[in-house]
Amino acid sequence: ACVCMSRCSLALTLLAGVCGCRQVAGGVRALESGLLPRRRAVLAAVPLVAGAPRALAIAAPQASAVTVAASAVPPSAAAEFWSGLLAGAVQKTVKELALHPLDTAKARLQAPVAAGWTGGARRAVLGELFKSPYDGLAPALISGAPAASAFFAVKDGAKRAVAGLQLGKAETTVLAVACANVAYWGIKNPSEVLKVRRQAGVASDTAGAAVEIWRAEGVAGFYSSAGPNYAYSTPVDVVKFLLYEQLKASLAARRGRSGLSPVEAAVGGAAAAATAQALATPLDVARVRIMTSDATG
């Protein structure tokens, strides 16, 4: 009977939370007030029965303690890997769809010669920055989700793997990001070359550009910019993650609580990413011009 009433209490509590109904919440309190005396009576009767019932009464709190202890066990490196895999795929896909037009305009500004913008001609066509803003989106989407999944999976797995080395938070972040970017650019670099060439106007067809690179340079042509891409993204990601952790710790200390609201997390993440990108803009310009220079001479 106690078990049935407990299940009814849980169901009504959930219903009260969803509906926000005061009458349902009052019914829950009434049910619980009637349930407690019955539970006490049952527990009081247990010692009168020798043997197994007493053992069951003692085992119940022990079982709940084991459950709490099991829930407090930190996730394994494998669990961190797969959760990072899923989170990275979702994050990258949403980011590409939302920010690709801005990325296209940025690439056209960073590679003006490749886009044919020299001298007065560049000023004359600034109004066309967002013309065909989704050029290069297909290769970005094809490799973006797998690359981001690999990044977060390797990053989270590396952090768990080096947990026993007693490294500081900054050292752990640097090591994890350095490992993660190797996996990221191993997957992403070929499509990044095609994407940037489409955005800058160097190539008008993604498949045609891929065939041209393959015939001219083979596989090496798709990875000729891997070094500059890695040299750009690794400090950006390190600074971004470290700044975010610092902002999160500062806000938590000021508010007197450990967690951040979704709005605070979004604002903190945006501020950290913007700062890191601003500091590394010269490296970003260099890598874009390297990826377009092979096609423009």
mmCIF file of C-alpha atoms in Angstrom:
data_model
loop_
_atom_site.group_PDB
_atom_site.id
_atom_site.type_symbol
_atom_site.label_atom_id
_atom_site.label_comp_id
_atom_site.label_asym_id
_atom_site.label_seq_id
_atom_site.Cartn_x
_atom_site.Cartn_y
_atom_site.Cartn_z
ATOM 1 C CA ALA A 1 0.000 0.000 0.000
ATOM 2 C CA CYS A 2 2.841 2.364 0.883
ATOM 3 C CA VAL A 3 4.486 1.704 -2.463
ATOM 4 C CA CYS A 4 1.273 2.416 -4.363
ATOM 5 C CA MET A 5 0.668 5.632 -2.421
ATOM 6 C CA SER A 6 4.270 6.722 -3.022
ATOM 7 C CA ARG A 7 3.808 6.247 -6.777
ATOM 8 C CA CYS A 8 0.567 8.211 -6.693
ATOM 9 C CA SER A 9 2.321 10.968 -4.739
ATOM 10 C CA LEU A 10 5.111 11.138 -7.329
ATOM 11 C CA ALA A 11 2.651 11.221 -10.223
ATOM 12 C CA LEU A 12 0.626 14.018 -8.637
ATOM 13 C CA THR A 13 3.762 15.972 -7.817
ATOM 14 C CA LEU A 14 4.836 15.814 -11.473
ATOM 15 C CA LEU A 15 1.349 16.827 -12.547
ATOM 16 C CA ALA A 16 1.430 19.776 -10.172
ATOM 17 C CA GLY A 17 4.773 20.908 -11.558
ATOM 18 C CA VAL A 18 3.581 20.709 -15.163
ATOM 19 C CA CYS A 19 0.173 22.258 -14.690
ATOM 20 C CA GLY A 20 0.967 24.650 -11.853
ATOM 21 C CA CYS A 21 -2.339 23.737 -10.213
ATOM 22 C CA ARG A 22 -2.640 24.697 -6.542
ATOM 23 C CA GLN A 23 -5.413 22.205 -5.934
ATOM 24 C CA VAL A 24 -3.263 19.323 -7.175
ATOM 25 C CA ALA A 25 -0.349 20.496 -5.041
ATOM 26 C CA GLY A 26 -2.631 20.648 -2.030
ATOM 27 C CA GLY A 27 -3.779 17.117 -2.732
ATOM 28 C CA VAL A 28 -0.169 15.982 -2.796
ATOM 29 C CA ARG A 29 0.476 17.521 0.624
ATOM 30 C CA ALA A 30 -2.640 15.911 2.018
ATOM 31 C CA LEU A 31 -1.677 12.551 0.584
ATOM 32 C CA GLU A 32 1.823 12.797 2.039
ATOM 33 C CA SER A 33 0.486 13.807 5.452
ATOM 34 C CA GLY A 34 -1.686 10.693 5.446
ATOM 35 C CA LEU A 35 1.130 8.547 4.118
ATOM 36 C CA LEU A 36 3.704 9.342 6.800
ATOM 37 C CA PRO A 37 1.782 7.827 9.769
ATOM 38 C CA ARG A 38 1.234 4.618 7.793
ATOM 39 C CA ARG A 39 4.938 4.393 6.972
ATOM 40 C CA ARG A 40 5.838 4.900 10.630
ATOM 41 C CA ALA A 41 3.373 2.205 11.663
ATOM 42 C CA VAL A 42 4.848 -0.248 9.180
ATOM 43 C CA LEU A 43 8.399 0.471 10.309
ATOM 44 C CA ALA A 44 7.386 0.166 13.938
ATOM 45 C CA ALA A 45 5.914 -3.251 13.247
ATOM 46 C CA VAL A 46 9.017 -4.543 11.500
ATOM 47 C CA PRO A 47 11.104 -5.189 14.689
ATOM 48 C CA LEU A 48 8.310 -7.456 16.021
ATOM 49 C CA VAL A 49 8.999 -9.866 13.173
ATOM 50 C CA ALA A 50 12.308 -11.653 13.606
ATOM 51 C CA GLY A 51 14.811 -12.534 10.905
ATOM 52 C CA ALA A 52 14.319 -11.502 7.323
ATOM 53 C CA PRO A 53 11.880 -8.542 7.759
ATOM 54 C CA ARG A 54 14.329 -6.826 10.140
ATOM 55 C CA ALA A 55 17.122 -7.388 7.626
ATOM 56 C CA LEU A 56 14.979 -5.934 4.872
ATOM 57 C CA ALA A 57 14.221 -2.876 6.987
ATOM 58 C CA ILE A 58 17.938 -2.356 7.582
ATOM 59 C CA ALA A 59 18.845 -3.030 3.954
ATOM 60 C CA ALA A 60 16.498 -0.363 2.583
ATOM 61 C CA PRO A 61 18.487 2.680 3.784
ATOM 62 C CA GLN A 62 21.707 0.888 2.842
ATOM 63 C CA ALA A 63 20.412 0.354 -0.708
ATOM 64 C CA SER A 64 19.498 4.029 -1.023
ATOM 65 C CA ALA A 65 22.972 4.959 0.228
ATOM 66 C CA VAL A 66 24.534 2.738 -2.433
ATOM 67 C CA THR A 67 22.339 4.410 -5.067
ATOM 68 C CA VAL A 68 23.482 7.874 -3.985
ATOM 69 C CA ALA A 69 27.117 6.758 -3.987
ATOM 70 C CA ALA A 70 26.754 5.268 -7.475
ATOM 71 C CA SER A 71 25.225 8.491 -8.811
ATOM 72 C CA ALA A 72 28.184 10.443 -7.412
ATOM 73 C CA VAL A 73 30.739 8.431 -9.428
ATOM 74 C CA PRO A 74 32.279 10.721 -12.096
ATOM 75 C CA PRO A 75 31.756 9.732 -15.739
ATOM 76 C CA SER A 76 34.399 7.597 -17.385
ATOM 77 C CA ALA A 77 36.645 8.740 -20.223
ATOM 78 C CA ALA A 78 34.486 6.735 -22.649
ATOM 79 C CA ALA A 79 31.321 8.472 -21.422
ATOM 80 C CA GLU A 80 33.015 11.864 -21.779
ATOM 81 C CA PHE A 81 34.098 10.889 -25.313
ATOM 82 C CA TRP A 82 30.603 9.992 -26.532
ATOM 83 C CA SER A 83 28.873 12.937 -24.842
ATOM 84 C CA GLY A 84 31.432 15.269 -26.396
ATOM 85 C CA LEU A 85 30.847 13.609 -29.776
ATOM 86 C CA LEU A 86 27.124 14.389 -29.712
ATOM 87 C CA ALA A 87 27.480 17.883 -28.254
ATOM 88 C CA GLY A 88 30.101 18.843 -30.817
ATOM 89 C CA ALA A 89 27.973 17.713 -33.767
ATOM 90 C CA VAL A 90 24.932 19.705 -32.643
ATOM 91 C CA GLN A 91 26.962 22.790 -31.751
ATOM 92 C CA LYS A 92 28.846 22.931 -35.053
ATOM 93 C CA THR A 93 25.790 22.391 -37.235
ATOM 94 C CA VAL A 94 23.842 25.184 -35.558
ATOM 95 C CA LYS A 95 26.862 27.486 -35.670
ATOM 96 C CA GLU A 96 27.475 26.929 -39.384
ATOM 97 C CA LEU A 97 23.866 27.584 -40.332
ATOM 98 C CA ALA A 98 23.623 30.755 -38.238
ATOM 99 C CA LEU A 99 27.039 32.350 -38.838
ATOM 100 C CA HIS A 100 28.031 31.276 -42.346
ATOM 101 C CA PRO A 101 26.995 34.594 -43.977
ATOM 102 C CA LEU A 102 29.237 36.519 -41.573
ATOM 103 C CA ASP A 103 32.053 34.050 -42.190
ATOM 104 C CA THR A 104 31.645 34.580 -45.937
ATOM 105 C CA ALA A 105 31.917 38.364 -45.585
ATOM 106 C CA LYS A 106 34.981 37.945 -43.356
ATOM 107 C CA ALA A 107 36.734 35.702 -45.894
ATOM 108 C CA ARG A 108 36.056 38.194 -48.688
ATOM 109 C CA LEU A 109 37.530 41.016 -46.638
ATOM 110 C CA GLN A 110 40.573 38.976 -45.617
ATOM 111 C CA ALA A 111 41.398 37.847 -49.165
ATOM 112 C CA PRO A 112 40.626 40.936 -51.300
ATOM 113 C CA VAL A 113 43.103 40.038 -54.046
ATOM 114 C CA ALA A 114 41.602 36.574 -54.409
ATOM 115 C CA ALA A 115 38.158 38.112 -54.681
ATOM 116 C CA GLY A 116 39.364 40.679 -57.204
ATOM 117 C CA TRP A 117 39.047 43.616 -54.808
ATOM 118 C CA THR A 118 42.070 45.833 -55.349
ATOM 119 C CA GLY A 119 42.283 49.552 -54.761
ATOM 120 C CA GLY A 120 39.139 51.402 -55.725
ATOM 121 C CA ALA A 121 37.514 48.217 -56.969
ATOM 122 C CA ARG A 122 37.398 46.910 -53.420
ATOM 123 C CA ARG A 123 35.589 49.991 -52.154
ATOM 124 C CA ALA A 124 33.183 49.801 -55.052
ATOM 125 C CA VAL A 125 32.018 46.290 -54.246
ATOM 126 C CA LEU A 126 31.823 46.483 -50.447
ATOM 127 C CA GLY A 127 28.062 46.519 -50.832
ATOM 128 C CA GLU A 128 28.273 43.005 -52.312
ATOM 129 C CA LEU A 129 29.874 41.457 -49.244
ATOM 130 C CA PHE A 130 26.787 39.407 -48.545
ATOM 131 C CA LYS A 131 26.026 38.464 -52.128
ATOM 132 C CA SER A 132 25.551 34.690 -52.224
ATOM 133 C CA PRO A 133 26.257 34.515 -48.465
ATOM 134 C CA TYR A 134 25.946 30.733 -48.301
ATOM 135 C CA ASP A 135 28.676 29.972 -50.830
ATOM 136 C CA GLY A 136 30.770 27.145 -49.419
ATOM 137 C CA LEU A 137 28.111 26.003 -46.958
ATOM 138 C CA ALA A 138 27.934 22.419 -48.312
ATOM 139 C CA PRO A 139 31.560 21.455 -47.535
ATOM 140 C CA ALA A 140 31.320 23.247 -44.199
ATOM 141 C CA LEU A 141 28.281 21.207 -43.179
ATOM 142 C CA ILE A 142 29.611 17.907 -44.509
ATOM 143 C CA SER A 143 32.752 18.011 -42.392
ATOM 144 C CA GLY A 144 31.725 20.478 -39.681
ATOM 145 C CA ALA A 145 29.709 18.133 -37.486
ATOM 146 C CA PRO A 146 32.180 15.197 -37.625
ATOM 147 C CA ALA A 147 35.132 17.512 -37.008
ATOM 148 C CA ALA A 148 33.485 19.262 -34.066
ATOM 149 C CA SER A 149 32.382 15.915 -32.653
ATOM 150 C CA ALA A 150 35.963 14.667 -32.825
ATOM 151 C CA PHE A 151 37.225 17.880 -31.210
ATOM 152 C CA PHE A 152 34.994 17.722 -28.145
ATOM 153 C CA ALA A 153 35.269 13.962 -27.846
ATOM 154 C CA VAL A 154 39.079 14.058 -27.841
ATOM 155 C CA LYS A 155 39.155 17.143 -25.617
ATOM 156 C CA ASP A 156 36.876 15.651 -22.955
ATOM 157 C CA GLY A 157 38.556 12.262 -23.179
ATOM 158 C CA ALA A 158 42.022 13.813 -22.848
ATOM 159 C CA LYS A 159 40.979 15.790 -19.786
ATOM 160 C CA ARG A 160 39.732 12.619 -18.141
ATOM 161 C CA ALA A 161 42.849 10.679 -19.194
ATOM 162 C CA VAL A 162 45.261 13.187 -17.599
ATOM 163 C CA ALA A 163 43.178 13.700 -14.471
ATOM 164 C CA GLY A 164 45.557 11.487 -12.487
ATOM 165 C CA LEU A 165 48.596 13.612 -13.385
ATOM 166 C CA GLN A 166 47.507 16.350 -10.961
ATOM 167 C CA LEU A 167 47.952 19.105 -13.555
ATOM 168 C CA GLY A 168 46.517 22.557 -13.073
ATOM 169 C CA LYS A 169 43.341 23.618 -14.880
ATOM 170 C CA ALA A 170 45.234 25.778 -17.377
ATOM 171 C CA GLU A 171 47.762 23.065 -18.212
ATOM 172 C CA THR A 172 44.998 20.481 -18.619
ATOM 173 C CA THR A 173 43.056 22.773 -20.952
ATOM 174 C CA VAL A 174 46.109 23.521 -23.107
ATOM 175 C CA LEU A 175 46.962 19.828 -23.433
ATOM 176 C CA ALA A 176 43.379 18.773 -24.173
ATOM 177 C CA VAL A 177 42.838 21.493 -26.792
ATOM 178 C CA ALA A 178 46.183 20.751 -28.473
ATOM 179 C CA CYS A 179 45.200 17.080 -28.839
ATOM 180 C CA ALA A 180 41.648 17.917 -29.932
ATOM 181 C CA ASN A 181 42.735 20.251 -32.735
ATOM 182 C CA VAL A 182 44.864 17.523 -34.311
ATOM 183 C CA ALA A 183 41.721 15.429 -34.740
ATOM 184 C CA TYR A 184 39.642 18.456 -35.745
ATOM 185 C CA TRP A 185 41.854 19.650 -38.601
ATOM 186 C CA GLY A 186 42.571 16.115 -39.743
ATOM 187 C CA ILE A 187 38.883 15.933 -40.646
ATOM 188 C CA LYS A 188 38.098 19.577 -41.368
ATOM 189 C CA ASN A 189 41.037 20.880 -43.407
ATOM 190 C CA PRO A 190 40.066 19.572 -46.895
ATOM 191 C CA SER A 191 36.588 21.051 -46.688
ATOM 192 C CA GLU A 192 37.945 24.260 -45.144
ATOM 193 C CA VAL A 193 40.096 24.845 -48.233
ATOM 194 C CA LEU A 194 37.089 24.325 -50.507
ATOM 195 C CA LYS A 195 34.838 26.473 -48.331
ATOM 196 C CA VAL A 196 37.211 29.439 -48.206
ATOM 197 C CA ARG A 197 37.848 29.320 -51.957
ATOM 198 C CA ARG A 198 34.116 29.369 -52.620
ATOM 199 C CA GLN A 199 33.575 32.224 -50.177
ATOM 200 C CA ALA A 200 36.400 34.332 -51.602
ATOM 201 C CA GLY A 201 35.187 33.785 -55.166
ATOM 202 C CA VAL A 202 38.255 31.808 -56.237
ATOM 203 C CA ALA A 203 36.119 28.803 -57.195
ATOM 204 C CA SER A 204 32.556 28.811 -58.448
ATOM 205 C CA ASP A 205 31.949 25.099 -58.051
ATOM 206 C CA THR A 206 32.906 22.972 -55.047
ATOM 207 C CA ALA A 207 33.254 19.694 -56.950
ATOM 208 C CA GLY A 208 35.270 21.380 -59.706
ATOM 209 C CA ALA A 209 37.598 22.965 -57.153
ATOM 210 C CA ALA A 210 38.141 19.593 -55.469
ATOM 211 C CA VAL A 211 39.007 17.945 -58.796
ATOM 212 C CA GLU A 212 41.406 20.759 -59.659
ATOM 213 C CA ILE A 213 43.262 20.459 -56.348
ATOM 214 C CA TRP A 214 43.440 16.688 -56.666
ATOM 215 C CA ARG A 215 44.891 16.842 -60.178
ATOM 216 C CA ALA A 216 47.397 19.556 -59.319
ATOM 217 C CA GLU A 217 48.643 18.451 -55.896
ATOM 218 C CA GLY A 218 46.926 15.239 -54.876
ATOM 219 C CA VAL A 219 46.005 14.656 -51.241
ATOM 220 C CA ALA A 220 48.716 17.058 -50.078
ATOM 221 C CA GLY A 221 46.845 19.942 -51.698
ATOM 222 C CA PHE A 222 43.943 19.511 -49.294
ATOM 223 C CA TYR A 223 46.285 19.692 -46.298
ATOM 224 C CA SER A 224 48.714 22.394 -47.429
ATOM 225 C CA SER A 225 47.108 24.840 -44.977
ATOM 226 C CA ALA A 226 46.796 22.399 -42.062
ATOM 227 C CA GLY A 227 49.732 23.964 -40.224
ATOM 228 C CA PRO A 228 48.430 27.563 -40.395
ATOM 229 C CA ASN A 229 44.924 26.411 -39.478
ATOM 230 C CA TYR A 230 46.235 24.541 -36.440
ATOM 231 C CA ALA A 231 48.483 27.456 -35.424
ATOM 232 C CA TYR A 232 45.469 29.778 -35.560
ATOM 233 C CA SER A 233 42.805 27.672 -33.900
ATOM 234 C CA THR A 234 44.792 26.226 -30.993
ATOM 235 C CA PRO A 235 45.574 29.544 -29.219
ATOM 236 C CA VAL A 236 42.056 30.771 -29.996
ATOM 237 C CA ASP A 237 40.466 27.743 -28.375
ATOM 238 C CA VAL A 238 42.832 27.792 -25.388
ATOM 239 C CA VAL A 239 42.182 31.478 -24.670
ATOM 240 C CA LYS A 240 38.442 31.002 -25.210
ATOM 241 C CA PHE A 241 38.095 28.112 -22.781
ATOM 242 C CA LEU A 242 40.360 29.662 -20.130
ATOM 243 C CA LEU A 243 38.582 33.025 -20.292
ATOM 244 C CA TYR A 244 35.201 31.347 -20.026
ATOM 245 C CA GLU A 245 36.259 29.371 -16.966
ATOM 246 C CA GLN A 246 37.634 32.549 -15.375
ATOM 247 C CA LEU A 247 34.444 34.490 -16.099
ATOM 248 C CA LYS A 248 32.357 31.639 -14.727
ATOM 249 C CA ALA A 249 34.406 31.496 -11.515
ATOM 250 C CA SER A 250 34.208 35.278 -11.070
ATOM 251 C CA LEU A 251 30.445 35.363 -11.535
ATOM 252 C CA ALA A 252 29.965 32.413 -9.209
ATOM 253 C CA ALA A 253 32.056 34.061 -6.496
ATOM 254 C CA ARG A 254 30.160 37.325 -6.865
ATOM 255 C CA ARG A 255 26.717 35.678 -6.837
ATOM 256 C CA GLY A 256 27.570 33.178 -4.119
ATOM 257 C CA ARG A 257 26.511 30.148 -6.168
ATOM 258 C CA SER A 258 28.362 27.657 -8.328
ATOM 259 C CA GLY A 259 26.212 27.429 -11.461
ATOM 260 C CA LEU A 260 25.374 29.980 -14.157
ATOM 261 C CA SER A 261 22.024 30.707 -15.703
ATOM 262 C CA PRO A 262 21.654 30.000 -19.444
ATOM 263 C CA VAL A 263 21.796 33.737 -20.183
ATOM 264 C CA GLU A 264 24.949 34.207 -18.106
ATOM 265 C CA ALA A 265 26.591 31.196 -19.747
ATOM 266 C CA ALA A 266 25.730 32.514 -23.222
ATOM 267 C CA VAL A 267 27.025 36.019 -22.479
ATOM 268 C CA GLY A 268 30.200 34.674 -20.886
ATOM 269 C CA GLY A 269 30.860 32.311 -23.779
ATOM 270 C CA ALA A 270 30.272 35.069 -26.346
ATOM 271 C CA ALA A 271 32.619 37.463 -24.540
ATOM 272 C CA ALA A 272 35.353 34.831 -24.263
ATOM 273 C CA ALA A 273 35.047 33.811 -27.924
ATOM 274 C CA ALA A 274 35.016 37.412 -29.170
ATOM 275 C CA THR A 275 38.134 38.272 -27.161
ATOM 276 C CA ALA A 276 40.015 35.200 -28.397
ATOM 277 C CA GLN A 277 39.044 35.817 -32.024
ATOM 278 C CA ALA A 278 40.061 39.487 -31.833
ATOM 279 C CA LEU A 279 43.498 38.600 -30.472
ATOM 280 C CA ALA A 280 44.075 36.009 -33.208
ATOM 281 C CA THR A 281 42.722 37.987 -36.185
ATOM 282 C CA PRO A 282 46.194 38.409 -37.800
ATOM 283 C CA LEU A 283 46.620 34.619 -37.782
ATOM 284 C CA ASP A 284 43.145 34.240 -39.276
ATOM 285 C CA VAL A 285 43.972 36.635 -42.121
ATOM 286 C CA ALA A 286 47.214 34.779 -42.823
ATOM 287 C CA ARG A 287 45.588 31.352 -43.009
ATOM 288 C CA VAL A 288 42.793 32.545 -45.320
ATOM 289 C CA ARG A 289 45.298 34.135 -47.718
ATOM 290 C CA ILE A 290 47.382 30.959 -47.714
ATOM 291 C CA MET A 291 44.346 28.856 -48.616
ATOM 292 C CA THR A 292 43.436 31.163 -51.506
ATOM 293 C CA SER A 293 46.949 31.947 -52.728
ATOM 294 C CA ASP A 294 47.487 28.566 -54.413
ATOM 295 C CA ALA A 295 44.552 29.244 -56.696
ATOM 296 C CA THR A 296 45.442 32.885 -57.433
ATOM 297 C CA GLY A 297 49.212 32.652 -57.623
#
